[in-house]
XYZ file of C-alpha atoms in Angstrom:
294
model
C -11.974 48.344 -157.736
C -13.988 49.469 -160.766
C -13.489 50.096 -164.524
C -15.536 51.944 -167.125
C -15.561 52.442 -170.873
C -15.093 55.791 -172.636
C -17.470 56.457 -175.459
C -15.927 55.910 -178.962
C -15.633 53.555 -181.902
C -15.218 49.770 -181.160
C -11.618 48.716 -180.777
C -9.469 46.829 -183.387
C -5.964 45.463 -183.569
C -4.808 48.670 -185.195
C -6.817 50.869 -182.948
C -7.256 49.118 -179.556
C -9.842 50.087 -177.004
C -8.488 51.697 -173.778
C -9.967 50.989 -170.378
C -9.614 53.413 -167.445
C -9.337 51.848 -164.057
C -10.061 53.618 -160.761
C -9.719 52.650 -157.111
C -10.124 54.129 -153.688
C -9.679 53.183 -150.052
C -12.719 53.990 -147.828
C -12.711 54.069 -144.032
C -15.894 54.059 -142.018
C -15.002 56.573 -139.242
C -18.334 55.894 -137.497
C -17.007 52.525 -136.361
C -14.370 52.079 -133.632
C -12.141 50.076 -135.930
C -8.653 49.244 -134.426
C -6.836 50.057 -137.659
C -8.456 53.586 -137.706
C -7.463 54.115 -134.020
C -3.886 53.068 -134.717
C -3.646 55.589 -137.532
C -5.015 58.313 -135.216
C -2.617 57.457 -132.458
C 0.259 57.454 -134.840
C -0.623 60.887 -136.152
C -0.900 62.173 -132.509
C 2.564 60.802 -131.614
C 4.083 62.217 -134.803
C 2.567 65.690 -134.025
C 3.866 65.503 -130.423
C 7.378 64.560 -131.479
C 7.375 67.356 -134.138
C 6.272 69.858 -131.442
C 8.996 68.727 -129.058
C 11.561 68.852 -131.884
C 10.666 72.469 -132.386
C 11.108 73.200 -128.726
C 14.424 71.379 -128.565
C 15.637 73.264 -131.535
C 14.895 76.579 -129.776
C 16.600 75.452 -126.590
C 19.707 74.500 -128.561
C 19.684 77.857 -130.220
C 19.573 79.673 -126.853
C 16.057 81.011 -127.280
C 14.502 81.832 -123.772
C 11.447 79.875 -122.796
C 9.164 82.910 -122.843
C 10.191 83.561 -126.528
C 9.222 80.048 -127.685
C 5.634 81.184 -128.584
C 5.178 79.109 -131.686
C 6.141 75.922 -129.723
C 4.538 76.602 -126.428
C 2.074 79.429 -126.621
C 0.512 78.795 -123.312
C 3.956 78.704 -121.459
C 5.059 81.902 -123.184
C 1.872 83.755 -122.208
C 2.271 82.633 -118.584
C 5.921 83.663 -118.603
C 5.183 87.135 -119.931
C 2.254 87.585 -117.542
C 4.625 86.671 -114.590
C 7.115 89.326 -115.676
C 4.338 91.912 -115.907
C 3.305 90.954 -112.361
C 6.845 91.400 -111.060
C 7.075 94.876 -112.516
C 3.772 95.697 -110.978
C 5.019 94.554 -107.529
C 7.891 97.050 -107.799
C 5.451 99.847 -107.676
C 2.865 99.472 -104.943
C 0.787 96.436 -105.633
C 2.627 94.438 -103.047
C 3.392 97.072 -100.429
C 6.358 98.862 -102.070
C 6.521 102.591 -101.722
C 6.125 104.660 -104.834
C 8.352 107.710 -105.530
C 5.620 110.139 -104.557
C 5.011 108.272 -101.299
C 8.748 108.392 -100.480
C 8.795 112.112 -101.122
C 5.837 112.597 -98.809
C 7.625 110.596 -96.019
C 10.828 112.621 -96.498
C 8.961 115.939 -96.332
C 7.228 114.754 -93.122
C 10.626 114.064 -91.547
C 11.909 117.519 -92.433
C 14.371 116.428 -95.128
C 14.581 118.068 -98.547
C 13.352 116.084 -101.603
C 15.350 115.877 -104.845
C 13.164 118.514 -106.492
C 13.632 120.845 -103.553
C 17.421 120.319 -103.584
C 17.584 121.053 -107.363
C 15.500 124.149 -106.824
C 17.602 125.336 -104.004
C 20.834 124.820 -105.910
C 19.721 126.369 -109.206
C 21.888 129.317 -110.067
C 24.168 128.995 -107.101
C 27.268 128.412 -109.247
C 27.263 132.080 -110.070
C 26.306 133.441 -106.607
C 28.218 134.431 -103.496
C 26.820 131.319 -101.748
C 28.882 128.910 -103.643
C 32.412 129.691 -104.859
C 33.068 128.677 -108.498
C 36.456 127.680 -109.855
C 38.514 129.212 -112.613
C 40.940 127.316 -114.753
C 43.651 128.083 -117.380
C 46.138 125.644 -119.058
C 48.356 125.336 -122.008
C 50.552 122.647 -123.562
C 53.538 125.035 -124.208
C 57.132 125.284 -122.866
C 57.556 128.828 -121.353
C 60.921 130.320 -120.477
C 59.590 133.855 -120.042
C 56.427 135.870 -119.652
C 53.625 135.810 -117.017
C 50.266 134.397 -116.244
C 48.130 137.498 -115.616
C 45.119 137.130 -113.428
C 42.764 140.141 -114.078
C 40.200 141.018 -111.419
C 37.216 142.235 -113.422
C 35.672 144.563 -110.866
C 36.620 148.262 -110.234
C 34.342 148.360 -107.238
C 35.753 148.633 -103.742
C 36.390 145.031 -102.505
C 38.353 143.073 -99.956
C 39.246 139.679 -101.387
C 41.232 136.547 -100.692
C 41.694 133.565 -103.090
C 44.068 130.589 -103.659
C 46.062 130.130 -106.879
C 47.199 126.578 -107.572
C 49.868 126.168 -110.223
C 51.069 122.986 -111.884
C 54.254 123.579 -113.956
C 57.361 121.626 -114.840
C 55.960 118.555 -113.126
C 55.602 120.331 -109.806
C 52.733 122.069 -107.913
C 52.406 125.012 -105.601
C 49.609 126.852 -103.828
C 49.748 130.633 -103.175
C 47.184 132.531 -101.187
C 46.502 136.046 -102.527
C 44.749 138.790 -100.626
C 44.318 142.550 -100.776
C 41.954 145.524 -100.771
C 40.865 147.506 -103.837
C 41.016 150.801 -101.942
C 38.757 153.548 -103.210
C 40.934 156.390 -101.792
C 44.123 155.405 -103.646
C 42.253 153.588 -106.546
C 44.830 150.872 -106.226
C 45.984 147.854 -104.174
C 46.113 148.422 -100.410
C 48.345 146.038 -98.408
C 48.442 143.228 -101.015
C 49.858 139.984 -99.753
C 51.109 136.675 -101.294
C 51.529 133.809 -98.864
C 53.336 130.682 -100.081
C 51.289 127.760 -98.739
C 53.009 124.796 -100.341
C 55.488 124.223 -103.180
C 59.099 123.000 -104.038
C 60.624 126.002 -105.725
C 61.018 129.706 -105.039
C 58.760 131.954 -107.084
C 57.332 135.480 -107.004
C 53.937 137.266 -107.293
C 53.516 140.718 -108.811
C 50.586 143.048 -107.978
C 49.714 145.725 -110.336
C 47.012 147.773 -112.089
C 46.057 148.949 -115.595
C 44.200 151.977 -114.374
C 42.130 153.284 -111.517
C 40.884 150.344 -109.417
C 41.652 148.124 -112.451
C 43.809 145.538 -110.629
C 45.680 142.316 -111.549
C 48.053 139.751 -110.177
C 50.851 138.103 -112.162
C 52.942 134.844 -111.713
C 56.006 133.932 -113.900
C 55.168 131.511 -116.600
C 56.688 127.990 -116.863
C 56.440 124.756 -118.810
C 53.139 123.020 -119.426
C 51.279 125.056 -116.864
C 47.789 124.508 -115.429
C 46.509 127.322 -113.213
C 43.363 127.284 -111.098
C 41.683 129.744 -108.771
C 39.448 128.539 -105.928
C 38.460 129.227 -102.259
C 37.486 132.862 -103.077
C 36.460 134.697 -99.910
C 34.997 138.150 -99.541
C 36.060 140.481 -96.805
C 34.028 143.414 -95.425
C 33.758 145.227 -98.757
C 32.106 142.549 -100.909
C 31.689 141.801 -104.574
C 29.714 139.070 -106.378
C 31.764 135.977 -106.799
C 30.683 135.047 -110.375
C 32.409 133.330 -113.258
C 33.141 136.686 -114.754
C 35.217 137.874 -111.766
C 38.634 136.631 -113.102
C 40.295 136.477 -116.505
C 43.509 134.476 -116.806
C 45.815 135.059 -119.794
C 49.456 134.523 -120.791
C 51.353 137.779 -121.523
C 54.957 138.217 -122.654
C 55.300 141.399 -120.609
C 53.225 143.303 -117.993
C 51.392 146.427 -118.932
C 50.232 149.078 -116.462
C 51.822 149.874 -113.161
C 53.531 147.443 -110.735
C 52.446 148.159 -107.249
C 54.338 145.318 -105.362
C 56.752 142.571 -106.427
C 56.993 139.989 -103.748
C 59.651 137.176 -103.721
C 58.417 133.942 -102.132
C 60.678 131.326 -100.707
C 59.414 127.845 -100.699
C 57.915 126.681 -97.449
C 60.014 124.242 -95.286
C 59.019 120.644 -96.278
C 59.094 117.587 -93.950
C 62.270 116.481 -95.858
C 63.848 119.889 -95.028
C 62.922 119.525 -91.330
C 64.375 115.988 -91.190
C 67.642 117.149 -92.938
C 68.008 120.136 -90.586
C 67.463 117.975 -87.533
C 69.990 115.472 -88.657
C 72.530 118.317 -89.203
C 71.798 119.738 -85.732
C 72.230 116.322 -84.059
C 75.511 115.759 -85.828
C 76.774 119.184 -84.662
C 75.719 118.541 -81.027
C 77.569 115.148 -81.065
C 80.686 116.412 -82.648
C 83.984 116.791 -80.681
C 84.327 120.474 -81.544
C 81.062 121.445 -79.916
C 81.541 122.793 -76.379
C 79.234 124.590 -73.910
C 80.534 128.036 -72.830
C 79.678 130.076 -69.833
C 77.761 133.178 -70.517
C 78.430 136.186 -68.237
C 81.054 136.753 -65.632
């Protein structure tokens, strides 16, 4: 400890003299003093506990190990490096095949690659190689009118296609076929074949002008109508999206060429009912076998 006097007038009872005292603690760090070591060790333990406390806090908070950079920079660097290595292994560093190598192998085996398939299918939706689909629907109750299917080609063609109708909670499929005959400039031998369904219906064939042909089906409630499985005959046309136009009309314009009534096909339930009726008749007492001839 030491003290020193500040320059000034001598002190008196009315104006005392003030002394300033100073002190300091000095350690000789060049000596291996046990007290100095204990302080150093205490600081090291405190720093270790503080670091662990930071790590524990991140674990409790749900922070993944690789993200705890401030607490464990070496571990985080190792973790990130490991992830990069795994990504590298997924390419070719550890024997995996790259996409280009896979394509080369596929080509060598005679199979088409993805790019070749995409190139081969480009534009096919509007060509005769792949038949597109046409669809029409409306959320309306219909008690009259027709769904008119206009065939937008006045060229000479032989054509067959399937019309699927969903209406009044029932469905039916009708096969349409015919010939746009150049000699008569109209339908030649048009046919409507009832493939499946639960109610009788009809199909009307007509034209709005020379070789300007259409097909119509009676409208019904909440109808969806689709055209698919379009097939060319000998006289062919391009099966493109523009081939058909489907609209609802209140009445039919032009000339009706053929109005064909279609009875619903016999269903499995119909066959079962008919068989039951025949069996009952065969087993009844009023059924007798008669002799035919003399």
